[in-house]
C-alpha positions as a printed NumPy array, in Angstrom:
array([[ 22.91 , 110.41 , -53.482],
       [ 20.146, 112.464, -55.063],
       [ 20.864, 115.788, -56.742],
       [ 18.82 , 117.701, -54.134],
       [ 20.969, 116.66 , -51.184],
       [ 23.975, 118.638, -50.102],
       [ 27.161, 116.671, -49.473],
       [ 27.88 , 115.804, -45.854],
       [ 31.545, 116.676, -46.333],
       [ 30.999, 119.978, -48.155],
       [ 33.278, 121.937, -45.841],
       [ 36.108, 119.465, -46.454],
       [ 35.564, 119.248, -50.204],
       [ 36.01 , 122.996, -50.685],
       [ 39.415, 122.914, -48.943],
       [ 41.479, 120.917, -51.411],
       [ 45.083, 122.06 , -50.975],
       [ 47.231, 120.254, -48.433],
       [ 48.557, 123.514, -46.997],
       [ 45.094, 124.879, -46.281],
       [ 44.069, 121.579, -44.677],
       [ 47.18 , 121.629, -42.496],
       [ 46.582, 125.233, -41.445],
       [ 42.933, 124.514, -40.627],
       [ 43.907, 121.472, -38.556],
       [ 46.61 , 123.461, -36.772],
       [ 44.022, 126.102, -35.824],
       [ 41.597, 123.462, -34.526],
       [ 44.142, 121.479, -32.485],
       [ 47.422, 123.377, -32.19 ],
       [ 49.126, 120.992, -29.782],
       [ 49.065, 117.955, -32.095],
       [ 51.627, 119.388, -34.56 ],
       [ 53.607, 120.776, -31.63 ],
       [ 53.721, 117.288, -30.088],
       [ 54.782, 115.765, -33.389],
       [ 57.517, 118.372, -33.857],
       [ 58.74 , 117.825, -30.294],
       [ 58.83 , 114.085, -30.838],
       [ 60.874, 114.583, -34.007],
       [ 63.228, 116.953, -32.156],
       [ 63.789, 114.452, -29.337],
       [ 64.452, 111.673, -31.85 ],
       [ 66.879, 113.897, -33.769],
       [ 68.688, 114.863, -30.57 ],
       [ 68.835, 111.197, -29.536],
       [ 70.369, 110.212, -32.848],
       [ 72.911, 113.015, -32.519],
       [ 73.799, 112.005, -28.96 ],
       [ 74.011, 108.346, -29.976],
       [ 77.428, 109.024, -31.469],
       [ 78.78 , 110.612, -28.258],
       [ 77.149, 108.449, -25.601],
       [ 80.478, 107.368, -24.08 ],
       [ 80.382, 104.13 , -22.135],
       [ 76.584, 104.118, -21.748],
       [ 74.95 , 100.95 , -23.047],
       [ 72.925, 101.223, -26.231],
       [ 69.769,  99.83 , -24.606],
       [ 69.926, 102.331, -21.748],
       [ 70.389, 105.212, -24.184],
       [ 67.403, 104.059, -26.263],
       [ 65.227, 103.7  , -23.152],
       [ 66.073, 107.269, -22.101],
       [ 65.265, 108.634, -25.541],
       [ 61.984, 106.698, -25.703],
       [ 60.899, 108.027, -22.311],
       [ 61.813, 111.592, -23.304],
       [ 59.892, 111.356, -26.593],
       [ 56.837, 109.815, -24.939],
       [ 56.938, 112.421, -22.181],
       [ 56.959, 115.233, -24.703],
       [ 54.028, 113.782, -26.626],
       [ 51.972, 113.112, -23.475],
       [ 52.729, 116.643, -22.26 ],
       [ 51.588, 118.115, -25.572],
       [ 48.38 , 116.051, -25.49 ],
       [ 47.697, 117.155, -21.907],
       [ 48.259, 120.806, -22.803],
       [ 45.958, 120.391, -25.803],
       [ 43.175, 118.918, -23.696],
       [ 43.531, 121.663, -21.092],
       [ 43.536, 124.308, -23.836],
       [ 40.393, 122.925, -25.442],
       [ 38.643, 122.685, -22.059],
       [ 39.632, 126.269, -21.281],
       [ 38.401, 127.445, -24.68 ],
       [ 35.111, 125.541, -24.371],
       [ 34.175, 126.171, -20.738],
       [ 35.872, 129.419, -19.702],
       [ 36.148, 131.559, -22.833],
       [ 32.915, 130.428, -24.491],
       [ 30.022, 132.661, -23.373],
       [ 27.357, 130.918, -21.338],
       [ 24.044, 130.425, -23.081]])
């Protein structure tokens, strides 16, 4: 790269701390961290309920937890897509 060219990733190079990167990413796509947190919550709840599942089979319990976690993530992705479409097509002024 010659000295006269500006770096392609200049906006990313100035933001070096992990916290500032995480906050910037959360502002750009807020439903991704929400989906990840929901997935972790469902997994944590499933592990907690694993101890008190009663006479339910282990495989059935795991299937229910997998479906709940996937449903939460798909719901968060869907909300994120709808939010970005709303922000781009409805809120953005027409040129």
